Coordinates of C-alpha atoms in Angstrom, one line a residue:
M1 CA 7.5 -16.9 -25.3
P2 CA 5.9 -14.0 -27.4
Q3 CA 2.4 -15.3 -26.7
R4 CA 3.3 -15.8 -23.0
L5 CA 4.6 -12.2 -22.8
V6 CA 1.5 -10.7 -24.4
L7 CA -0.9 -12.7 -22.2
A8 CA 1.1 -11.8 -19.1
L9 CA 0.8 -8.1 -20.0
L10 CA -2.9 -8.4 -20.5
A11 CA -3.2 -10.3 -17.2
G12 CA -1.5 -7.4 -15.4
V13 CA -3.9 -5.0 -16.9
L14 CA -6.7 -7.3 -15.8
L15 CA -5.5 -7.0 -12.2
A16 CA -5.4 -3.2 -12.5
M17 CA -9.1 -3.4 -13.3
A18 CA -9.8 -4.6 -9.8
Y19 CA -8.8 -1.2 -8.3
E20 CA -10.2 2.4 -8.6
P21 CA -11.3 3.9 -11.0
F22 CA -12.3 0.7 -12.7
A23 CA -13.3 -1.5 -9.7
V24 CA -16.7 -3.2 -9.9
P25 CA -17.0 -4.8 -6.4
V26 CA -19.0 -7.7 -7.6
L27 CA -16.2 -8.6 -10.1
V28 CA -13.2 -8.0 -7.9
P29 CA -13.3 -11.5 -6.1
V30 CA -13.1 -13.0 -9.5
L31 CA -10.7 -10.7 -11.3
V32 CA -7.9 -10.9 -8.7
P33 CA -7.7 -14.7 -8.5
L34 CA -8.0 -14.9 -12.3
A35 CA -5.0 -12.5 -12.6
V36 CA -3.0 -14.5 -10.1
A37 CA -3.9 -17.8 -11.9
A38 CA -2.7 -16.3 -15.2
H39 CA 0.6 -15.2 -13.7
T40 CA 1.0 -18.7 -12.2
L41 CA 0.2 -20.6 -15.4
L42 CA 2.3 -18.4 -17.6
T43 CA 5.5 -18.7 -15.5
R44 CA 5.0 -22.4 -14.5
G45 CA 7.4 -24.7 -16.3
L46 CA 9.8 -22.0 -17.4
G47 CA 13.4 -21.5 -16.6
L48 CA 14.2 -18.7 -14.2
R49 CA 15.1 -16.1 -16.8
R50 CA 12.1 -16.7 -19.0
A51 CA 9.9 -16.8 -16.0
F52 CA 11.3 -13.4 -14.9
A53 CA 10.6 -12.0 -18.3
V54 CA 7.0 -13.2 -18.1
G55 CA 6.5 -11.9 -14.6
L56 CA 8.0 -8.6 -15.6
A57 CA 5.5 -8.2 -18.4
F58 CA 2.7 -8.9 -15.9
G59 CA 4.1 -6.2 -13.6
V60 CA 4.4 -3.7 -16.5
G61 CA 0.8 -4.3 -17.5
F62 CA -0.4 -3.9 -13.9
Y63 CA 1.7 -1.1 -12.4
Y64 CA 1.8 1.3 -15.4
V65 CA -2.0 1.2 -15.4
H66 CA -2.5 1.2 -11.6
I67 CA -0.4 4.2 -10.8
Y68 CA -0.9 6.2 -13.9
W69 CA -1.8 9.1 -11.6
M70 CA 2.0 9.5 -10.9
T71 CA 2.1 11.4 -14.2
T72 CA 0.6 14.3 -12.3
V73 CA 4.0 14.5 -10.4
A74 CA 6.2 14.0 -13.5
L75 CA 6.3 11.6 -16.5
A76 CA 9.7 10.4 -15.3
A77 CA 8.3 9.6 -11.9
W78 CA 5.6 7.4 -13.4
L79 CA 8.0 5.7 -15.7
G80 CA 10.7 5.1 -13.1
L81 CA 8.5 4.0 -10.2
S82 CA 6.4 1.7 -12.3
A83 CA 9.5 0.1 -13.8
V84 CA 11.0 -0.5 -10.3
Q85 CA 7.7 -2.1 -9.0
A86 CA 7.3 -4.2 -12.2
L87 CA 10.7 -5.8 -11.4
F88 CA 9.2 -7.4 -8.2
Y89 CA 6.6 -9.2 -10.3
G90 CA 9.4 -10.5 -12.5
L91 CA 11.2 -11.9 -9.4
L92 CA 7.9 -13.4 -8.3
G93 CA 7.7 -15.0 -11.7
S94 CA 11.0 -16.7 -11.2
A95 CA 10.0 -17.8 -7.7
V96 CA 6.7 -19.2 -8.9
A97 CA 8.5 -21.2 -11.7
L98 CA 10.5 -22.8 -8.9
L99 CA 7.7 -23.3 -6.4
T100 CA 5.3 -25.0 -8.8
R101 CA 7.8 -27.9 -9.0
L102 CA 7.0 -28.7 -5.3
P103 CA 4.1 -30.7 -3.9
A104 CA 1.2 -28.5 -2.6
W105 CA 2.5 -25.7 -4.8
P106 CA -0.6 -23.4 -4.6
L107 CA 0.2 -22.9 -0.9
W108 CA 3.7 -21.8 -1.7
V109 CA 2.6 -19.5 -4.5
G110 CA 0.2 -17.8 -2.0
T111 CA 3.0 -17.2 0.5
A112 CA 5.2 -16.0 -2.3
W113 CA 2.7 -13.3 -3.2
V114 CA 2.6 -12.1 0.4
S115 CA 6.4 -12.1 0.6
M116 CA 6.8 -10.1 -2.6
E117 CA 4.3 -7.5 -1.3
V118 CA 6.1 -7.2 2.0
W119 CA 9.4 -6.8 0.2
R120 CA 8.4 -4.1 -2.2
S121 CA 6.3 -2.3 0.6
G122 CA 9.5 -1.6 2.5
W123 CA 12.3 -1.5 -0.1
P124 CA 14.0 0.3 -1.7
F125 CA 13.9 3.3 0.6
S126 CA 10.4 3.5 2.1
G127 CA 9.0 1.1 -0.4
M128 CA 5.6 1.4 -2.3
P129 CA 2.7 -0.7 -1.0
W130 CA 0.2 0.6 -3.6
G131 CA -1.3 -2.3 -5.5
R132 CA -1.3 -5.0 -2.8
L133 CA -4.0 -7.6 -3.5
G134 CA -5.8 -6.8 -0.3
F135 CA -6.3 -3.1 -1.3
A136 CA -8.7 -4.3 -4.0
V137 CA -11.5 -5.8 -1.8
V138 CA -13.4 -2.7 -0.5
D139 CA -17.1 -3.3 -0.7
T140 CA -16.7 -7.0 -1.5
P141 CA -17.4 -10.0 0.7
V142 CA -13.6 -10.7 1.0
A143 CA -13.3 -7.5 3.0
A144 CA -15.0 -9.2 5.9
T145 CA -11.9 -11.3 6.5
L146 CA -9.7 -8.2 7.1
P147 CA -10.3 -7.9 10.9
Y148 CA -9.5 -11.6 11.3
V149 CA -6.4 -12.0 9.1
G150 CA -5.2 -8.5 8.2
M151 CA -4.0 -7.2 4.9
A152 CA -1.3 -9.8 4.5
G153 CA -3.8 -12.5 5.2
V154 CA -6.2 -11.2 2.6
T155 CA -3.5 -11.2 0.0
F156 CA -2.7 -14.8 0.9
L157 CA -6.3 -15.9 0.6
L158 CA -6.7 -14.2 -2.8
A159 CA -3.3 -15.5 -4.1
L160 CA -4.1 -19.0 -2.8
A161 CA -7.4 -19.0 -4.6
G162 CA -5.7 -17.9 -7.8
A163 CA -3.0 -20.6 -7.5
A164 CA -5.6 -23.3 -6.6
L165 CA -7.6 -22.2 -9.7
A166 CA -4.4 -22.7 -11.8
A167 CA -3.9 -26.1 -10.3
V168 CA -7.4 -27.1 -11.1
L169 CA -6.7 -26.3 -14.8
V170 CA -3.5 -28.1 -15.1
S171 CA -3.3 -30.8 -12.5
P172 CA -4.4 -34.5 -13.0
G173 CA -6.6 -36.7 -10.8
R174 CA -6.2 -36.5 -7.1
T175 CA -4.1 -33.3 -7.2
R176 CA -6.9 -31.6 -9.1
L177 CA -9.4 -32.6 -6.3
V178 CA -7.1 -31.2 -3.7
A179 CA -6.9 -28.0 -5.6
L180 CA -10.7 -27.9 -5.8
G181 CA -10.9 -28.5 -2.1
T182 CA -8.4 -25.6 -1.5
L183 CA -10.5 -23.3 -3.6
A184 CA -13.6 -24.3 -1.7
A185 CA -11.9 -23.8 1.6
V186 CA -11.0 -20.1 0.6
V187 CA -14.6 -19.5 -0.3
A188 CA -15.8 -21.1 2.9
A189 CA -13.5 -18.9 5.0
V190 CA -14.9 -15.8 3.3
G191 CA -18.4 -17.1 3.9
V192 CA -17.7 -17.6 7.6
A193 CA -16.3 -14.0 7.9
V194 CA -19.4 -12.6 6.1
A195 CA -21.8 -14.6 8.4
L196 CA -19.9 -13.8 11.6
P197 CA -18.5 -10.2 11.0
W198 CA -16.1 -9.0 13.6
S199 CA -17.5 -6.5 16.0
S200 CA -16.7 -5.1 19.5
P201 CA -18.9 -3.2 21.8
A202 CA -18.7 0.6 21.7
T203 CA -17.1 2.0 24.9
G204 CA -18.2 5.6 24.3
S205 CA -18.6 8.2 21.6
V206 CA -17.0 11.4 20.5
T207 CA -18.1 14.2 18.2
V208 CA -15.5 15.3 15.7
A209 CA -15.4 18.2 13.2
V210 CA -13.4 17.6 10.0
V211 CA -12.3 20.7 8.1
Q212 CA -11.7 20.8 4.4
G213 CA -10.5 24.4 3.7
D214 CA -9.8 24.0 0.0
V215 CA -6.8 25.1 -2.0
P216 CA -6.7 28.4 -3.9
G217 CA -5.6 28.8 -7.5
P218 CA -5.4 25.7 -9.7
G219 CA -6.2 23.5 -6.8
N220 CA -3.3 21.0 -7.4
D221 CA -0.5 23.1 -5.9
I222 CA -0.5 23.4 -2.1
L223 CA 2.2 26.0 -2.3
Y224 CA 0.5 28.2 -4.8
D225 CA -0.8 30.3 -1.9
F226 CA -0.1 28.4 1.3
R227 CA -1.0 31.2 3.6
Q228 CA -4.5 31.4 2.1
V229 CA -4.7 27.6 2.6
T230 CA -4.1 28.2 6.4
E231 CA -6.5 31.1 6.4
N232 CA -9.2 28.9 4.7
H233 CA -9.0 26.4 7.5
V234 CA -8.9 29.1 10.2
Q235 CA -12.0 30.8 8.8
A236 CA -13.9 27.5 8.4
T237 CA -13.2 26.7 12.0
V238 CA -14.3 30.2 13.1
D239 CA -17.5 29.8 11.0
L240 CA -18.1 26.5 12.7
A241 CA -17.8 28.1 16.1
D242 CA -20.5 30.7 15.0
D243 CA -22.8 27.8 13.8
V244 CA -22.3 26.0 17.1
A245 CA -23.1 29.2 19.1
A246 CA -26.3 29.7 17.0
G247 CA -27.4 26.1 17.4
R248 CA -26.9 25.3 13.7
A249 CA -24.2 22.6 14.4
P250 CA -23.4 20.3 17.3
A251 CA -20.4 21.2 19.4
P252 CA -17.4 19.1 18.5
D253 CA -15.1 17.5 21.2
F254 CA -12.2 18.3 18.8
V255 CA -11.4 19.4 15.3
V256 CA -9.2 17.8 12.6
W257 CA -7.3 19.8 10.0
P258 CA -5.5 18.1 7.1
E259 CA -1.9 17.6 6.3
N260 CA -0.3 20.9 5.0
S261 CA -3.1 23.0 6.4
T262 CA 0.0 25.0 7.5
A263 CA 2.8 24.6 5.1
T264 CA 5.2 26.8 7.1
D265 CA 6.4 26.3 10.6
P266 CA 3.6 27.5 13.0
F267 CA 6.2 28.0 15.8
R268 CA 8.3 30.4 13.8
D269 CA 5.8 32.1 11.5
A270 CA 3.9 34.6 13.6
G271 CA 0.9 35.0 11.2
T272 CA 0.4 31.2 11.1
N273 CA 0.6 31.0 14.8
A274 CA -1.9 33.8 15.3
G275 CA -4.3 32.1 12.9
I276 CA -4.2 28.8 14.8
L277 CA -4.8 30.7 18.0
R278 CA -7.8 32.6 16.6
A279 CA -9.3 29.3 15.4
T280 CA -8.8 27.3 18.7
E281 CA -10.0 30.2 20.9
A282 CA -13.1 30.5 18.7
I283 CA -14.1 26.9 18.7
G284 CA -12.9 26.3 22.3
V285 CA -11.7 22.7 21.8
P286 CA -8.4 21.2 20.7
V287 CA -7.5 21.3 16.9
L288 CA -5.3 18.6 15.4
V289 CA -3.2 20.8 13.0
G290 CA -1.3 19.4 10.1
A291 CA 1.9 21.3 9.9
L292 CA 5.4 21.3 8.3
V293 CA 7.8 22.0 11.2
D294 CA 11.4 23.0 10.7
G295 CA 14.0 20.4 11.7
P296 CA 17.7 20.6 11.7
P297 CA 19.3 22.5 8.8
G298 CA 18.2 20.8 5.5
A299 CA 15.4 18.8 7.2
V300 CA 11.7 19.2 7.9
L301 CA 9.0 17.2 9.9
N302 CA 5.5 16.5 8.7
Q303 CA 3.4 16.5 11.9
G304 CA -0.1 16.4 13.3
I305 CA 0.0 18.7 16.4
V306 CA -2.7 18.8 19.1
W307 CA -3.3 22.5 19.6
D308 CA -5.3 23.3 22.8
P309 CA -7.1 26.6 23.1
V310 CA -5.6 27.1 26.6
T311 CA -2.3 25.3 26.7
G312 CA -1.3 25.7 23.1
A313 CA 0.7 23.0 21.1
G314 CA 1.0 19.7 22.8
E315 CA 1.4 16.1 21.7
R316 CA 2.5 15.4 18.1
Y317 CA 2.4 12.6 15.6
T318 CA 5.3 12.7 13.0
K319 CA 4.8 11.0 9.6
R320 CA 6.3 7.6 9.7
H321 CA 6.6 7.0 5.9
P322 CA 7.8 10.0 3.9
V323 CA 7.8 9.4 0.2
A324 CA 11.2 8.9 -1.6
Y325 CA 11.8 11.5 -4.3
G326 CA 8.6 13.3 -3.2
E327 CA 9.5 14.2 0.4
F328 CA 13.1 13.3 0.6
I329 CA 15.9 12.6 -1.8
P330 CA 17.9 9.4 -1.3
F331 CA 21.6 9.9 -2.0
R332 CA 21.2 13.7 -2.1
G333 CA 24.0 15.5 -3.9
T334 CA 24.8 12.6 -6.2
P335 CA 24.5 12.7 -10.1
L336 CA 21.1 10.9 -9.7
E337 CA 19.7 14.0 -8.1
L338 CA 21.2 16.4 -10.6
A339 CA 20.0 14.3 -13.5
F340 CA 16.3 15.2 -12.7
G341 CA 15.7 18.9 -12.6
D342 CA 12.4 18.5 -10.9
L343 CA 14.1 17.1 -7.8
A344 CA 15.6 20.6 -7.2
R345 CA 12.2 21.6 -5.9
I346 CA 12.6 19.4 -2.9
Q347 CA 15.1 21.5 -0.9
R348 CA 14.7 19.7 2.4
D349 CA 14.5 16.1 3.4
M350 CA 11.5 15.0 5.5
L351 CA 12.6 13.1 8.6
V352 CA 11.0 9.8 9.6
G353 CA 8.8 9.7 12.7
T354 CA 9.2 7.0 15.3
G355 CA 6.3 7.5 17.7
K356 CA 4.1 4.5 18.6
E357 CA 1.8 6.0 21.2
P358 CA -1.6 7.4 20.3
L359 CA -2.4 11.0 20.8
S360 CA -4.6 12.1 23.6
I361 CA -7.1 14.6 22.4
A362 CA -10.0 15.8 24.6
G363 CA -9.9 12.6 26.6
T364 CA -9.9 10.3 23.5
E365 CA -7.0 8.2 22.4
V366 CA -6.4 8.8 18.8
A367 CA -4.2 7.0 16.3
G368 CA -2.6 9.4 13.8
A369 CA -1.6 8.7 10.2
I370 CA -0.5 11.2 7.6
C371 CA -1.2 10.6 3.9
F372 CA 0.8 7.6 2.6
D373 CA 1.1 6.3 6.1
V374 CA -2.3 4.7 5.6
A375 CA -0.8 2.2 3.1
Y376 CA 1.3 0.7 5.8
E377 CA 0.3 -1.3 8.8
D378 CA 3.0 -0.6 11.3
A379 CA 2.2 2.9 12.5
I380 CA -1.6 2.2 12.7
Y381 CA -1.1 -1.2 14.4
D382 CA 1.4 0.3 16.9
Q383 CA -1.1 3.0 18.0
V384 CA -4.2 0.9 18.1
G385 CA -2.4 -1.8 20.0
R386 CA -1.5 0.8 22.5
G387 CA -5.1 1.9 23.2
A388 CA -6.2 4.1 20.3
E389 CA -10.0 4.3 20.1
L390 CA -10.3 6.3 16.9
L391 CA -8.2 6.7 13.7
T392 CA -7.4 10.0 12.0
V393 CA -5.9 10.3 8.6
Q394 CA -4.5 13.8 7.7
T395 CA -3.8 14.1 4.0
S396 CA -3.1 16.9 1.5
N397 CA -3.8 15.1 -1.9
A398 CA -3.8 18.4 -3.6
T399 CA -1.1 17.3 -6.0
F400 CA -3.3 14.3 -7.1
I401 CA -6.7 16.0 -6.9
F402 CA -7.4 15.6 -10.6
S403 CA -6.3 11.9 -10.6
D404 CA -7.5 8.5 -9.3
Q405 CA -5.0 8.5 -6.5
V406 CA -7.4 10.2 -4.1
D407 CA -10.1 7.4 -4.7
Q408 CA -7.5 4.7 -4.2
Q409 CA -6.3 6.2 -1.0
F410 CA -9.8 6.6 0.4
A411 CA -10.5 3.0 -0.4
M412 CA -7.4 2.0 1.5
T413 CA -8.5 4.1 4.5
R414 CA -11.9 2.4 4.6
L415 CA -10.2 -1.0 4.6
R416 CA -7.9 0.2 7.5
A417 CA -11.0 1.2 9.5
L418 CA -12.5 -2.3 9.0
E419 CA -9.2 -4.0 9.7
T420 CA -8.6 -2.2 13.0
G421 CA -12.3 -2.0 14.0
R422 CA -11.9 1.8 14.5
A423 CA -14.1 4.7 13.2
T424 CA -11.9 6.9 11.1
V425 CA -11.9 10.5 10.0
V426 CA -10.1 11.7 6.9
A427 CA -9.1 15.3 6.6
S428 CA -7.9 16.5 3.2
T429 CA -7.1 20.0 2.0
N430 CA -9.5 19.7 -0.9
G431 CA -10.6 16.0 -1.1
V432 CA -11.4 13.3 -0.4
T433 CA -12.5 14.4 3.2
G434 CA -14.7 11.9 4.9
V435 CA -15.9 10.1 8.0
I436 CA -15.9 6.3 8.1
D437 CA -17.4 4.0 10.6
A438 CA -15.7 0.9 12.2
D439 CA -17.0 -1.5 9.6
G440 CA -15.6 0.5 6.7
G441 CA -18.9 2.2 5.7
V442 CA -18.9 5.8 4.6
V443 CA -20.8 8.1 7.0
A444 CA -20.2 11.3 5.2
T445 CA -17.9 13.0 2.6
A446 CA -17.2 16.6 1.6
V447 CA -17.5 17.9 -1.9
I448 CA -14.1 17.9 -3.6
Q449 CA -12.5 21.3 -4.1
E450 CA -14.9 23.2 -1.8
T451 CA -14.7 24.5 1.7
E452 CA -16.7 22.3 3.9
V453 CA -16.9 21.1 7.5
L454 CA -18.2 17.6 8.5
V455 CA -19.4 17.2 12.1
E456 CA -20.2 13.6 13.1
E457 CA -20.6 11.6 16.3
L458 CA -18.6 8.4 16.2
A459 CA -18.5 5.4 18.3
L460 CA -15.3 4.6 20.2
H461 CA -13.9 1.1 20.4
E462 CA -11.2 -0.5 22.6
G463 CA -11.4 -4.2 21.5
L464 CA -8.5 -5.4 19.4
T465 CA -9.2 -7.3 16.2
P466 CA -7.4 -10.6 15.7
A467 CA -5.5 -8.8 12.8
V468 CA -4.1 -6.2 15.2
R469 CA -3.3 -8.8 17.9
M470 CA -1.3 -10.8 15.4
D471 CA 0.5 -7.7 14.2
R472 CA 3.4 -8.7 11.9
L473 CA 3.0 -12.4 12.5
P474 CA 1.1 -13.4 9.3
W475 CA 3.6 -11.9 6.9
Q476 CA 6.5 -13.1 9.0
V477 CA 5.2 -16.7 8.7
A478 CA 4.6 -16.2 5.0
V479 CA 8.1 -15.0 4.4
G480 CA 9.6 -17.8 6.4
L481 CA 7.6 -20.5 4.6
T482 CA 8.5 -18.9 1.2
L483 CA 12.2 -19.0 2.0
L484 CA 12.0 -22.6 3.1
A485 CA 10.0 -23.6 0.0
L486 CA 12.5 -21.8 -2.3
T487 CA 15.4 -23.5 -0.7
A488 CA 13.7 -26.9 -1.1
S489 CA 13.0 -26.2 -4.8
L490 CA 16.5 -24.8 -5.5
L491 CA 18.4 -27.8 -4.4
P492 CA 17.1 -30.2 -7.1
Y493 CA 17.1 -27.4 -9.6
S494 CA 20.8 -26.7 -9.0
R495 CA 21.7 -30.3 -9.1
A496 CA 19.8 -30.7 -12.5
R497 CA 21.7 -27.7 -13.9
R498 CA 25.0 -29.0 -12.8
T499 CA 24.3 -32.4 -14.3
R500 CA 23.3 -30.9 -17.6
R501 CA 26.5 -28.8 -17.7
L502 CA 28.6 -31.9 -17.0
R503 CA 26.9 -33.8 -19.8
R504 CA 27.4 -31.0 -22.3
S505 CA 31.0 -30.7 -21.3
A506 CA 31.6 -34.4 -21.6
A507 CA 29.7 -34.6 -24.9
G508 CA 31.9 -31.8 -26.3
D509 CA 35.3 -33.4 -25.7
G510 CA 34.7 -37.1 -25.6
R511 CA 35.9 -37.5 -22.1
P512 CA 34.9 -40.6 -20.1
T513 CA 31.6 -40.3 -18.3
H514 CA 31.0 -41.0 -14.7
D515 CA 30.2 -44.7 -15.5
G516 CA 33.6 -45.2 -17.2
G517 CA 32.3 -45.4 -20.8
A518 CA 33.4 -43.2 -23.6
T519 CA 31.0 -40.4 -24.6
P520 CA 29.9 -40.9 -28.2
P521 CA 30.5 -38.1 -30.6
P522 CA 27.7 -35.5 -30.8
R523 CA 24.9 -36.3 -33.2
R524 CA 24.0 -34.2 -36.2
G525 CA 20.9 -33.2 -38.1
A526 CA 17.5 -34.7 -37.2
D527 CA 18.9 -36.9 -34.4
A528 CA 20.3 -33.8 -32.6
M529 CA 17.1 -31.8 -33.0
A530 CA 15.1 -34.7 -31.5
E531 CA 17.2 -34.6 -28.4
Q532 CA 16.7 -30.9 -27.7
P533 CA 14.6 -30.1 -24.6

């Protein structure tokens, strides 16, 4: 066990190397299956409790490295969140120990990885999708499969490859050949996707201006001078209008500001409202404003608001996935809240958005996402499936500007563009602001921590990728198959445990066994040691 625990810890660290800031794209398609294979081999053949411990060690190695950027929020946040997420890899370890007793076990190990990621991406509270296997594949050949199978499908392919590799190493004869065939099939599937990349014809184009106004002061505190943050975005938009009038920049069809570009309610704060009005009147086109809007007492909404120069505020997108203990406090008022003084800074709970329809901006149907929303499929799939031609991601990222979180999130956003077949604009207060085309390629990025405006013409698309058409089906199938496989593996496991208990009980008191014979007295010394499992 000590050796298994150390190797599992190192395998988790190996998996973390597949993501920013360590990621080397050419190595990722090897690193991820290797890490999965190690997790599988180290838990295979163990009892449930030992397999949990080994899986937990893997999760500790992976998650404490992968989200080290949480230390910028608080050391306790990094320690606590990583510990919770590591538990899921422990549970996966117990599941793999059971599933590897079944025929065709690489298949069930693959579905178990998907099921675990689905579980921890939605629970507890709003879940934490960071670290899904599919998020590692940006700029790799595996990314070509995203439009066809979605993020859950990519996780399955990578996990299946890793489990098949494990089977090649430990299985005999014909079973090894089947595992080799499975590994070859995964490679072939990736090859087909690369040779036949998903594409759909452009149905038009739109010119979008993306504003990065910058954050004054230290740069990592959006509230340091939130009025200046708003003024920076107002002035940058006014300056863009001057450049358009002088012929130095193309005229945009609409403008995108980031999340928290107004950190006070623009409907109640006269100065903020006047600034937005000045910007929209100057540029003469709608501006998608990122605003915190007052809700009922003790509540707030994080919204993207379409602000028209003539009609004012119109359609809104409300953030679907606020972050627990960052934007809302579960069990507010309990000792848990009082135990962490930092939580006192979060005085209002952010409400969950429920909108599924895209925003209509200057005649273009636009899917909205705010910050961590991009780590989840549901909001994006809902809007793209209902006609969105373009994707916008409004994010602040100021809190994490000196960490690797911003690069990890931008990589996720690129994958979402490829997965949905939609050009994407990312507006951040001070980085990473960028424009991404429909195949995930980076068209332009702004310099971090500077005021900059990107103006780009982007193609619009209406065709739905197979991933969007299937929606939640891939992970629903994976979860269903995993539950069936676990049930099938638990039945003999439970019978074996019950039989062992009966034998131990009978051996201890000399009672007759099931065949009517008397149980001999327990053996001593070397004979007893020889019979230990």
